[in-house]
PDB file of C-alpha atoms in Angstrom:
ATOM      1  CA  UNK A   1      -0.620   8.533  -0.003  1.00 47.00           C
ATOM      2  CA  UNK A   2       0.749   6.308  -2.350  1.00 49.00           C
ATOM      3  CA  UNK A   3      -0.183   3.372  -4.025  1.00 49.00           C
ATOM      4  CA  UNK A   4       0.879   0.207  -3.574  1.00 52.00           C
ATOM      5  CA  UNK A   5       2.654  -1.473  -6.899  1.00 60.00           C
ATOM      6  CA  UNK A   6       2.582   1.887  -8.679  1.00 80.00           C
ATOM      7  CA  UNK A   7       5.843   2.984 -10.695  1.00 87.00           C
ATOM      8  CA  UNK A   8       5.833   5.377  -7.447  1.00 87.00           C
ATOM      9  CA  UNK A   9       6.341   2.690  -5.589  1.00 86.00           C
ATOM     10  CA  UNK A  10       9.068   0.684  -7.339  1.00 85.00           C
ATOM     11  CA  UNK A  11      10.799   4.693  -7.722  1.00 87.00           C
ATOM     12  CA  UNK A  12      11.090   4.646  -4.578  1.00 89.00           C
ATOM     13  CA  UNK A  13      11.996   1.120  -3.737  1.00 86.00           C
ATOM     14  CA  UNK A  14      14.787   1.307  -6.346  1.00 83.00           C
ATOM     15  CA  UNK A  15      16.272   4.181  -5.433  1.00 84.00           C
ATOM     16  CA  UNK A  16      16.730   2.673  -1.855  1.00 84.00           C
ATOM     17  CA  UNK A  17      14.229   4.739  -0.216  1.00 86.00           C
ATOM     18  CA  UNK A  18      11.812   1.798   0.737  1.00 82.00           C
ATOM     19  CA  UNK A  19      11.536   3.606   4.134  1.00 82.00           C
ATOM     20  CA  UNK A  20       9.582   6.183   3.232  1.00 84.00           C
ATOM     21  CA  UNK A  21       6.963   3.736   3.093  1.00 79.00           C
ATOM     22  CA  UNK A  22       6.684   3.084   6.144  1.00 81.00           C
ATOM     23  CA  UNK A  23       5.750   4.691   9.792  1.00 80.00           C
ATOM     24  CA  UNK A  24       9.101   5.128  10.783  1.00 80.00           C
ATOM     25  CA  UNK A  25      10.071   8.198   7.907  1.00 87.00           C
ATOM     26  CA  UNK A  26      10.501  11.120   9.098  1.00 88.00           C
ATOM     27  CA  UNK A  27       9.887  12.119   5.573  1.00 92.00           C
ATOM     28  CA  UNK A  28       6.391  13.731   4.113  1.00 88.00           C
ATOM     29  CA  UNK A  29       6.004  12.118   0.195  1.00 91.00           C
ATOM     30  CA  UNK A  30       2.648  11.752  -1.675  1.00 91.00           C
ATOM     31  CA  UNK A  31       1.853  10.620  -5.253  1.00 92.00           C
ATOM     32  CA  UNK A  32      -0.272  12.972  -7.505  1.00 93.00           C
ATOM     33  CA  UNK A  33      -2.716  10.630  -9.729  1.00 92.00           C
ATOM     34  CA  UNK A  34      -2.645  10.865 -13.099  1.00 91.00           C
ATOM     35  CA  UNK A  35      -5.986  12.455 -13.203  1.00 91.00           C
ATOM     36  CA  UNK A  36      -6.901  15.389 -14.928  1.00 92.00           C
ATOM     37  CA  UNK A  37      -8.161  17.135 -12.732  1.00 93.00           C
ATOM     38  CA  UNK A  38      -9.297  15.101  -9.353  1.00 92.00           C
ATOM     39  CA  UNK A  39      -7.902  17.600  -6.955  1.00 94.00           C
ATOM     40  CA  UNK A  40      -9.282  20.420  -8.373  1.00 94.00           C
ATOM     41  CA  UNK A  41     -12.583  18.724  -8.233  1.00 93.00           C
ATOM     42  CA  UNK A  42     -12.153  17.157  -4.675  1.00 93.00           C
ATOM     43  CA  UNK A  43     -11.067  20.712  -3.235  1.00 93.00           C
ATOM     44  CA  UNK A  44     -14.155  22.416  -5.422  1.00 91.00           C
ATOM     45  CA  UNK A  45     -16.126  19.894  -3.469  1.00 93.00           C
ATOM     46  CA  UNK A  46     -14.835  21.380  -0.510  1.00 92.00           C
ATOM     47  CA  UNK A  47     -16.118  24.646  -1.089  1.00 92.00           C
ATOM     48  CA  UNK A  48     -12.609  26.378  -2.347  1.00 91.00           C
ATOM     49  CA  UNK A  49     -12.544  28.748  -5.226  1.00 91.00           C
ATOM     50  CA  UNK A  50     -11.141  28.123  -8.738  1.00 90.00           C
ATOM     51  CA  UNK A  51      -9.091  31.562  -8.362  1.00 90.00           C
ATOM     52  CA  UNK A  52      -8.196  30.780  -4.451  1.00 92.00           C
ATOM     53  CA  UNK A  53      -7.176  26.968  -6.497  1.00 92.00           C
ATOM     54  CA  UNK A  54      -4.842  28.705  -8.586  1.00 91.00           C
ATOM     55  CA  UNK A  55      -3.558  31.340  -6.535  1.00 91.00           C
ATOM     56  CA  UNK A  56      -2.190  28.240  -4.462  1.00 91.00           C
ATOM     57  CA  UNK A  57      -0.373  27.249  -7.296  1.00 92.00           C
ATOM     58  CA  UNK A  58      -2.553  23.690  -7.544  1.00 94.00           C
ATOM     59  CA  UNK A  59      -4.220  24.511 -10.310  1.00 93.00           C
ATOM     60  CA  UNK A  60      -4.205  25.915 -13.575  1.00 92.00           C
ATOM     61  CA  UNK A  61      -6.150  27.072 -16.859  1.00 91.00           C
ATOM     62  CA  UNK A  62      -5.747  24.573 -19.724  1.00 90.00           C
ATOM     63  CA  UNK A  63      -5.777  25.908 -23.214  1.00 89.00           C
ATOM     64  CA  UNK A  64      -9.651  25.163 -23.286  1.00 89.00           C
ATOM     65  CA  UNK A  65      -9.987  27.583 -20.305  1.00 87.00           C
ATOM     66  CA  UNK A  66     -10.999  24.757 -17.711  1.00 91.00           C
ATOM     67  CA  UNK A  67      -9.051  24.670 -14.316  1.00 93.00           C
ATOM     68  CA  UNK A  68      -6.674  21.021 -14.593  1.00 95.00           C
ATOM     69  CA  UNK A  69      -4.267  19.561 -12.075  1.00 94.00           C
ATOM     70  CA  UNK A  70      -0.523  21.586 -11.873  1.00 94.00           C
ATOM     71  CA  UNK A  71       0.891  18.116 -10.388  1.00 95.00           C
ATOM     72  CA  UNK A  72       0.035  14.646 -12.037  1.00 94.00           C
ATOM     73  CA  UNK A  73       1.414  11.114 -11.691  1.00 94.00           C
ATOM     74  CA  UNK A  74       4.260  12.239  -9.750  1.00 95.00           C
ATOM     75  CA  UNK A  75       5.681  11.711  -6.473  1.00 95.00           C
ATOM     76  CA  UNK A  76       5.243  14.902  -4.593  1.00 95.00           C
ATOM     77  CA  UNK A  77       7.719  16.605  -1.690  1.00 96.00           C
ATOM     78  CA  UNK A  78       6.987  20.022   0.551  1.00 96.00           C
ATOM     79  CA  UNK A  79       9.447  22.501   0.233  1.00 96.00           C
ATOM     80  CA  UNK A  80       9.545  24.389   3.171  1.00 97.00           C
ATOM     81  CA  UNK A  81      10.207  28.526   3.976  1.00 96.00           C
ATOM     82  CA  UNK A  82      12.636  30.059   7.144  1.00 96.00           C
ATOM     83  CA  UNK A  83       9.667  29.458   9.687  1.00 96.00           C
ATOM     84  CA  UNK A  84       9.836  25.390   8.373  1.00 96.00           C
ATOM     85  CA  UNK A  85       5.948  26.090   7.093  1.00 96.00           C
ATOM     86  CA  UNK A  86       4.924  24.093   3.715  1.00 95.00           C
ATOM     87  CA  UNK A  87       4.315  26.670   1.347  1.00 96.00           C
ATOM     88  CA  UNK A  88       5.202  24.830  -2.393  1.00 95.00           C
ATOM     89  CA  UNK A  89       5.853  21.390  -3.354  1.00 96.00           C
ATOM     90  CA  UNK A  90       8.297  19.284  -6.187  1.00 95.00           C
ATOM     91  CA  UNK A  91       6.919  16.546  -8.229  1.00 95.00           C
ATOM     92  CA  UNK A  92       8.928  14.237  -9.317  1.00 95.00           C
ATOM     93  CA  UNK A  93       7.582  12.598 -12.565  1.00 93.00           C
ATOM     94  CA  UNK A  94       8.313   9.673 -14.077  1.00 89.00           C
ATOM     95  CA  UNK A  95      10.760   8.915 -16.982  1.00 82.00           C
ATOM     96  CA  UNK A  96      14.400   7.410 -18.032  1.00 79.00           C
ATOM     97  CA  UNK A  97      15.733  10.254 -15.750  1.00 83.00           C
ATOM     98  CA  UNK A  98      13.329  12.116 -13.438  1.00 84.00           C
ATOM     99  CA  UNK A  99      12.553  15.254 -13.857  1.00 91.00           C
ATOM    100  CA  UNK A 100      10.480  17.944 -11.474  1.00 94.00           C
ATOM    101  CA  UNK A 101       8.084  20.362 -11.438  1.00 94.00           C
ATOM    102  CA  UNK A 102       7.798  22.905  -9.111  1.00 94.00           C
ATOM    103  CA  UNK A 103       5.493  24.748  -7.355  1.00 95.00           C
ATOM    104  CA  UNK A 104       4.680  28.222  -9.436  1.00 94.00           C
ATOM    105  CA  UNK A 105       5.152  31.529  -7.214  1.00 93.00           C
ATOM    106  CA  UNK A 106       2.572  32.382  -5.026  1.00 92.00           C
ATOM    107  CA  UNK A 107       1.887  34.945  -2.388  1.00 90.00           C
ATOM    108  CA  UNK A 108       3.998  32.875   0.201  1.00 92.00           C
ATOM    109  CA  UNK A 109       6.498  30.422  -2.182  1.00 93.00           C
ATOM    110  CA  UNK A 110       9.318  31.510  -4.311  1.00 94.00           C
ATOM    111  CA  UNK A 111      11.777  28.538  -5.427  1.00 93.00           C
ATOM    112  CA  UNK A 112      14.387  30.745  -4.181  1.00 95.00           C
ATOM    113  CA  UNK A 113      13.125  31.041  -0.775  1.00 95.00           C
ATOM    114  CA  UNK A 114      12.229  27.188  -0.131  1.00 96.00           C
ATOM    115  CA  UNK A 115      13.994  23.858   0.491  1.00 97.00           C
ATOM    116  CA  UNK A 116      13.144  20.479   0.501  1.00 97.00           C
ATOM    117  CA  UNK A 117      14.300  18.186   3.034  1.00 96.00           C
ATOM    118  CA  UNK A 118      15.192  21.060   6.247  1.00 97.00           C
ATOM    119  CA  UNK A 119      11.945  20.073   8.170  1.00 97.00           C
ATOM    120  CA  UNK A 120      11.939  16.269   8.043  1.00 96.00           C
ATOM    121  CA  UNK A 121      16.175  16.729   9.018  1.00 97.00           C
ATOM    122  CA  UNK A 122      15.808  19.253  11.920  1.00 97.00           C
ATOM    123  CA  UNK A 123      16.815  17.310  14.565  1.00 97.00           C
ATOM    124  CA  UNK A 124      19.962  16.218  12.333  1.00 97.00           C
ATOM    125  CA  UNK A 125      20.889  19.834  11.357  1.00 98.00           C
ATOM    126  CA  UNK A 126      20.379  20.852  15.105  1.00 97.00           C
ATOM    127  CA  UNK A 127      22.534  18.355  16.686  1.00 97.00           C
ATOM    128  CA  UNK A 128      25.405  19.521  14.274  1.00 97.00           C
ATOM    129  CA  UNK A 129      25.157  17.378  10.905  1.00 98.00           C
ATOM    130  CA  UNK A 130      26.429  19.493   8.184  1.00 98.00           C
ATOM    131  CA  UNK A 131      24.012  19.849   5.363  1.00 98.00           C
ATOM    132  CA  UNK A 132      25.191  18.004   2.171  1.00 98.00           C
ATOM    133  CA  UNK A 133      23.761  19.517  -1.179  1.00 98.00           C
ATOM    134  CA  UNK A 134      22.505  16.904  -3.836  1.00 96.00           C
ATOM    135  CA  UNK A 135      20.374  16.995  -7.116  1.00 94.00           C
ATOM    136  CA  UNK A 136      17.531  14.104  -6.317  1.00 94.00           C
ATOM    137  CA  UNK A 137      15.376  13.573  -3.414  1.00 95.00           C
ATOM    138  CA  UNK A 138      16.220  10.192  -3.018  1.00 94.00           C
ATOM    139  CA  UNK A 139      20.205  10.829  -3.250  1.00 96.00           C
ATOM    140  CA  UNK A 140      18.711  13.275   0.413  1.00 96.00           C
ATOM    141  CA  UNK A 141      17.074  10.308   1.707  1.00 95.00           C
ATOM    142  CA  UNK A 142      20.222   8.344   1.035  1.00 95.00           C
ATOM    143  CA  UNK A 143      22.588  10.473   3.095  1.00 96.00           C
ATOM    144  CA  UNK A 144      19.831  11.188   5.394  1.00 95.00           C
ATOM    145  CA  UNK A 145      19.870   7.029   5.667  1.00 93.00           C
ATOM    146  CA  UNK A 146      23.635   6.615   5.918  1.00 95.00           C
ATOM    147  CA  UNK A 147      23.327   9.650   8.726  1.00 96.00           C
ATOM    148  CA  UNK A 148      20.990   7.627  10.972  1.00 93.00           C
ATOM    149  CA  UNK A 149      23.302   4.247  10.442  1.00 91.00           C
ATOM    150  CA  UNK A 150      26.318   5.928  11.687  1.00 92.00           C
ATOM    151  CA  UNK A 151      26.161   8.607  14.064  1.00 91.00           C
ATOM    152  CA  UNK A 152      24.400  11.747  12.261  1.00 94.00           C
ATOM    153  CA  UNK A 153      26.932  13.966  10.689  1.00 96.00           C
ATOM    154  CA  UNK A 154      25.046  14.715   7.520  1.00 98.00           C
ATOM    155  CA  UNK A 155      21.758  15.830   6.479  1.00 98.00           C
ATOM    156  CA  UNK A 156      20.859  15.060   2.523  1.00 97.00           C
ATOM    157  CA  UNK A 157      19.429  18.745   1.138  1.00 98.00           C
ATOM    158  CA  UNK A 158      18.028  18.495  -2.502  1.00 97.00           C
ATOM    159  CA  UNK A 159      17.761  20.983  -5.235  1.00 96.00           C
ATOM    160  CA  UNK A 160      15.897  19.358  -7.894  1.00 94.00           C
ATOM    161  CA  UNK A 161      17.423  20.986 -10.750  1.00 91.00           C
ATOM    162  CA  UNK A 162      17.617  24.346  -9.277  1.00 91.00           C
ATOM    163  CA  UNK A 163      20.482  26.901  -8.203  1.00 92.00           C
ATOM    164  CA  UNK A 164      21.224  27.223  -4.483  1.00 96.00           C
ATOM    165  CA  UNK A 165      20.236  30.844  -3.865  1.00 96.00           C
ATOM    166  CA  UNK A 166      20.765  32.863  -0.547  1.00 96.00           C
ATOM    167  CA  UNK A 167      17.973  32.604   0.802  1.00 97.00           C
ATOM    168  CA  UNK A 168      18.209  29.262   0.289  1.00 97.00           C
ATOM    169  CA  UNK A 169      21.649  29.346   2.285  1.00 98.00           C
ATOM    170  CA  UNK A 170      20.719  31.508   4.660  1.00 97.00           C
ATOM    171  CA  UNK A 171      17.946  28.876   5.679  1.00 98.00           C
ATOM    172  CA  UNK A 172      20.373  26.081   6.240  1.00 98.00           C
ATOM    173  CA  UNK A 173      22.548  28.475   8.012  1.00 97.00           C
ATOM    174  CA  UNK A 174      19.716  29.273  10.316  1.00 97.00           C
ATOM    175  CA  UNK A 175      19.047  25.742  11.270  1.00 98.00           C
ATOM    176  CA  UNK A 176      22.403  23.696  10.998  1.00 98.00           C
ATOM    177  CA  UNK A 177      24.422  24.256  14.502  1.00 97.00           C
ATOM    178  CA  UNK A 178      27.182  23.353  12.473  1.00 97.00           C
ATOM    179  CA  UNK A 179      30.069  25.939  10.425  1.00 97.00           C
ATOM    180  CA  UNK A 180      30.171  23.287   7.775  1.00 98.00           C
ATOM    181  CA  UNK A 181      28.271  22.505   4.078  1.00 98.00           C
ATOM    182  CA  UNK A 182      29.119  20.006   2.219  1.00 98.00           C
ATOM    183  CA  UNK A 183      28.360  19.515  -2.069  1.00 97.00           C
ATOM    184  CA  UNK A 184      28.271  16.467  -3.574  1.00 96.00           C
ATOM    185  CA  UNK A 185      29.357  17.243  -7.110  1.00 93.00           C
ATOM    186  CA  UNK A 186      28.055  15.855 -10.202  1.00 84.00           C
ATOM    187  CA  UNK A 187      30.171  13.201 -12.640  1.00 79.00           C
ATOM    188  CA  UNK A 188      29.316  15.702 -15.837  1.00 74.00           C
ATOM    189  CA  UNK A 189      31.768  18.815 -15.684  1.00 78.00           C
ATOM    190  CA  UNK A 190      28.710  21.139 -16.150  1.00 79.00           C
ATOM    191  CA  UNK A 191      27.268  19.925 -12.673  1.00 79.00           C
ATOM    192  CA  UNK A 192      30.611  20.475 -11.089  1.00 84.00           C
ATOM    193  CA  UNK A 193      30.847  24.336 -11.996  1.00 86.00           C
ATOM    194  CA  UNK A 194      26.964  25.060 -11.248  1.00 87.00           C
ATOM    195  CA  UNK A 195      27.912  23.284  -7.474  1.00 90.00           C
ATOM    196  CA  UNK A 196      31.427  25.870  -7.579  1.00 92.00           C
ATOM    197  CA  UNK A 197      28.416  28.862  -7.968  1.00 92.00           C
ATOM    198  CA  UNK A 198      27.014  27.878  -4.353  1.00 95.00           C
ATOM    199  CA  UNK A 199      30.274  28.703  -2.756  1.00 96.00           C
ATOM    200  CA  UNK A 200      29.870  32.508  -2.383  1.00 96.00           C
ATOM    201  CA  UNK A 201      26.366  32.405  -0.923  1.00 97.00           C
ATOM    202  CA  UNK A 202      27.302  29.474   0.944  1.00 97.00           C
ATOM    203  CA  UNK A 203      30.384  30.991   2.654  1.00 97.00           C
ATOM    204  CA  UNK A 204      28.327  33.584   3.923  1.00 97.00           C
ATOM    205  CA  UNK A 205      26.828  31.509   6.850  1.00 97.00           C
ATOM    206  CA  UNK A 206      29.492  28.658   6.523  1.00 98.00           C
ATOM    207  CA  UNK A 207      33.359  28.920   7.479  1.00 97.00           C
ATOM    208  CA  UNK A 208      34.082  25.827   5.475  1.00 97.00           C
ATOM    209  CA  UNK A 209      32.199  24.438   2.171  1.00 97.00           C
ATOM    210  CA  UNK A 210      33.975  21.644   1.109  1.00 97.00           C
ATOM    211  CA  UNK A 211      33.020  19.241  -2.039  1.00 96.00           C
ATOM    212  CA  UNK A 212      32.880  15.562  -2.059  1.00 95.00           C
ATOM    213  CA  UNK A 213      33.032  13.258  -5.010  1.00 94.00           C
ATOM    214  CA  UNK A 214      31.254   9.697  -5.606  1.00 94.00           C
ATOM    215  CA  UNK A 215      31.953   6.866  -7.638  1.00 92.00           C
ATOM    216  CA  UNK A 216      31.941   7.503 -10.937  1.00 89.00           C
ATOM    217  CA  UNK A 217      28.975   6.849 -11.947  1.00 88.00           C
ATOM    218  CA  UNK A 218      27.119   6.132  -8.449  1.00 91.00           C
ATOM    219  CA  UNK A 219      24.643   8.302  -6.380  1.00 93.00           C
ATOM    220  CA  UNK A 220      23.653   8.258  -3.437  1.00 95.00           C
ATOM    221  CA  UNK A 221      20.534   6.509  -3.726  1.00 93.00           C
ATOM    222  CA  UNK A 222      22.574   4.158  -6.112  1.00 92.00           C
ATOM    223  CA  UNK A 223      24.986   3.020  -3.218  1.00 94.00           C
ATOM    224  CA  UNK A 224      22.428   3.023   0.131  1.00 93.00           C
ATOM    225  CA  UNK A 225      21.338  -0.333  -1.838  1.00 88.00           C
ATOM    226  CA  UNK A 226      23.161  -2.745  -0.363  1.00 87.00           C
ATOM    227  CA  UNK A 227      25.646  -2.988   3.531  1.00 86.00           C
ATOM    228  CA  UNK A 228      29.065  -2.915   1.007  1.00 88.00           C
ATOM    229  CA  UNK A 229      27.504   0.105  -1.214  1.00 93.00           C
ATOM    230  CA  UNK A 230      26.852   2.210   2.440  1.00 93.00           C
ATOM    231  CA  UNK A 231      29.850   1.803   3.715  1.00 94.00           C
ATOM    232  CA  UNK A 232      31.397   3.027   0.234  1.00 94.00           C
ATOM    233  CA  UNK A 233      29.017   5.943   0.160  1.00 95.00           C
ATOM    234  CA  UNK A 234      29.710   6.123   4.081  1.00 96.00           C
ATOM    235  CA  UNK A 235      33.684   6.531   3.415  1.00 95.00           C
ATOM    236  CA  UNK A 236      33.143   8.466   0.483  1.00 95.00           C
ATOM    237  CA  UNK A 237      30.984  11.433   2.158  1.00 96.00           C
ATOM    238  CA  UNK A 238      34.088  11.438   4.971  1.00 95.00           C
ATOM    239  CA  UNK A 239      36.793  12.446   2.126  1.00 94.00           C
ATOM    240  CA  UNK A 240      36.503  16.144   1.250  1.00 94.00           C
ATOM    241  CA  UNK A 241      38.129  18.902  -0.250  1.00 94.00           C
ATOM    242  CA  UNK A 242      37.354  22.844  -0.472  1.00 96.00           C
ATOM    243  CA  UNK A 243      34.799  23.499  -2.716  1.00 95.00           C
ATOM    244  CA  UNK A 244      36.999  26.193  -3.545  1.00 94.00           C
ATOM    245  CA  UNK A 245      40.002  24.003  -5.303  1.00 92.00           C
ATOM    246  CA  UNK A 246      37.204  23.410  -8.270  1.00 90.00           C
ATOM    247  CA  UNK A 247      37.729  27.092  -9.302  1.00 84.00           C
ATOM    248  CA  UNK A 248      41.266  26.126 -10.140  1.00 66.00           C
ATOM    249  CA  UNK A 249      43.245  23.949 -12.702  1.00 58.00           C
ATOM    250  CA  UNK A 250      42.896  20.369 -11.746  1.00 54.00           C
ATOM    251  CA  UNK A 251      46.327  20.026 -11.227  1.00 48.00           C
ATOM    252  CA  UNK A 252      46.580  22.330  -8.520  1.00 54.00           C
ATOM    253  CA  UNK A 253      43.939  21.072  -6.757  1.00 58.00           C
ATOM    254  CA  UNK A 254      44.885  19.983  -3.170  1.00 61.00           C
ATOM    255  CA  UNK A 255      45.167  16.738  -1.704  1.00 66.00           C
ATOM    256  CA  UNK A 256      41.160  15.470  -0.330  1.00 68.00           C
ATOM    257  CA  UNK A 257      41.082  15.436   3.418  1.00 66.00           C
ATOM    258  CA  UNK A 258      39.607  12.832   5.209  1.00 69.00           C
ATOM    259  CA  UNK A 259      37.040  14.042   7.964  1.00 65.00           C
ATOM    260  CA  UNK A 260      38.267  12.847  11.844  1.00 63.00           C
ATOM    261  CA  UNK A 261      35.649  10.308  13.064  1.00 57.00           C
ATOM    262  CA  UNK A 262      32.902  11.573  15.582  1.00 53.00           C
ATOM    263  CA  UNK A 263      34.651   9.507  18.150  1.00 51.00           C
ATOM    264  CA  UNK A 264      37.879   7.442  17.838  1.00 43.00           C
ATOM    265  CA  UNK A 265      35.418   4.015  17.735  1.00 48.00           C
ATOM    266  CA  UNK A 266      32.619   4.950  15.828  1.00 50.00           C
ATOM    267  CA  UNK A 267      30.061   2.076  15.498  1.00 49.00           C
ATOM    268  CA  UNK A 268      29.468  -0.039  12.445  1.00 57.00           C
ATOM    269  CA  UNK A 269      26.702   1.082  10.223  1.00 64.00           C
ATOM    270  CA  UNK A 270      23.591  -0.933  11.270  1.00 55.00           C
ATOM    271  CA  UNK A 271      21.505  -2.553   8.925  1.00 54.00           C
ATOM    272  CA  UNK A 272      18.831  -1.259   6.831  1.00 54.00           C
ATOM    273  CA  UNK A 273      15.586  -2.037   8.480  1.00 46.00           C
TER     274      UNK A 273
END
């Protein structure tokens, strides 16, 4: 659980994902203390072993040989396998820019063959939102946010500095009802041709990947903040192009499309609770 006032806290608050604090998340997040090793000795207590501790990938040997916390003072997500079973988790730790730390492989977790997000969206994905492919966690809550305002066409899928793989794909192709991915491609030009790798394994269990550009720089999480900022990121997840037209010369790119609306009066985004 986390706690109250912590820079956990204010991470999430300022990243406009207040409502994972609260009942109504369909989100799982935790906060790893900055202990040394309290879960190690709070599952010892419980009677685990120091190798079954490890194997788990919650533990490991520090240079002094003593079994230490993998995960400290950071803001912790499952990732979860085909079968939507938590087998790994991301930490998110704290800095200038976030960075993660994953889950090491285990018997049952490969980063390859895990995602964050499918679980706490699989009512989305089912009814037909199209999963959209982000860096952060919070730029998945975000869309996830802006999803539930309007009338569910997206579910926010992070990657947390990672490559889509195709198992990876293959997952969200299992569970979105949908022939559609979208990628939300990075400002720097280095996140844009990592995001035109997905497109093979994503075309495999999508007919159409298309890309979608922000603000310059805005996020997702950076434009849920306020009613004027959704309704920019709102507009902005609707105009899309192949994902495909960033393997050629900008100037032959195509025109962006704009997505139809669900219905021809879709409702105004409601306000953030």
């Amino acid at each position: 659980m986390l706690r109250r006032k912590s820079w956990a806290d204010e991470y999430l608050v300022s990243g406009g994902a207040r409502v994972l604090l609260t009942s109504d998340s369909t989100w799982t997040v935790g906060y790893a203390p900055n202990s040394r090793s309290g879960l190690v000795d709070h599952l010892r207590a419980r009677g685990l072993g120091m190798e079954t501790v490890r194997n788990a990938g919650l533990g490991l040997l520090s240079p002094e040989g003593r079994m230490v916390d993998r995960f400290r003072d950071q803001v912790m997500f499952p990732s979860w396998n085909d079968r939507l079973e938590t087998v790994g988790y991301f930490g998110v730790g704290r800095g200038a820019k976030p960075y993660y730390v994953a889950s090491p492989a285990t018997q049952i977790h490969r980063r390859s063959n895990a995602l964050v997000g499918v679980a706490e969206q699989h009512d989305l994905l089912s009814e037909g939102a199209a999963p959209v492919l982000v860096n952060d966690p919070l730029d998945a809550v975000a869309i996830e946010r802006i999803s539930r305002l309007s009338v569910g066409r997206w579910a926010g899928i992070p990657l947390c500095d990672t490559l889509l793989s195709a198992e990876q794909a293959r997952i969200l192709g299992r569970y979105a009802a949908t022939d559609t991915a979208i990628v939300v491609l990075a400002d720097s030009s280095e996140g844009q041709r990592a995001a035109v790798g997905y497109l093979d394994d994503l075309s495999r269990f999508f007919a159409r990947v298309w890309a979608v550009e922000l603000p310059s720089g805005h996020s997702a999480s950076t434009l849920i903040t306020s009613e004027k900022s959704r309704q920019l990121l709102h507009d902005s997840l609707l105009v899309t192009r192949p994902l495909s037209d960033y393997r050629q010369p900008r100037k032959r790119r195509r025109p962006p499309i704009r997505l139809p609306a669900a219905n021809p009066n879709p409702p105004a985004l409601s306000p953030e609770p």
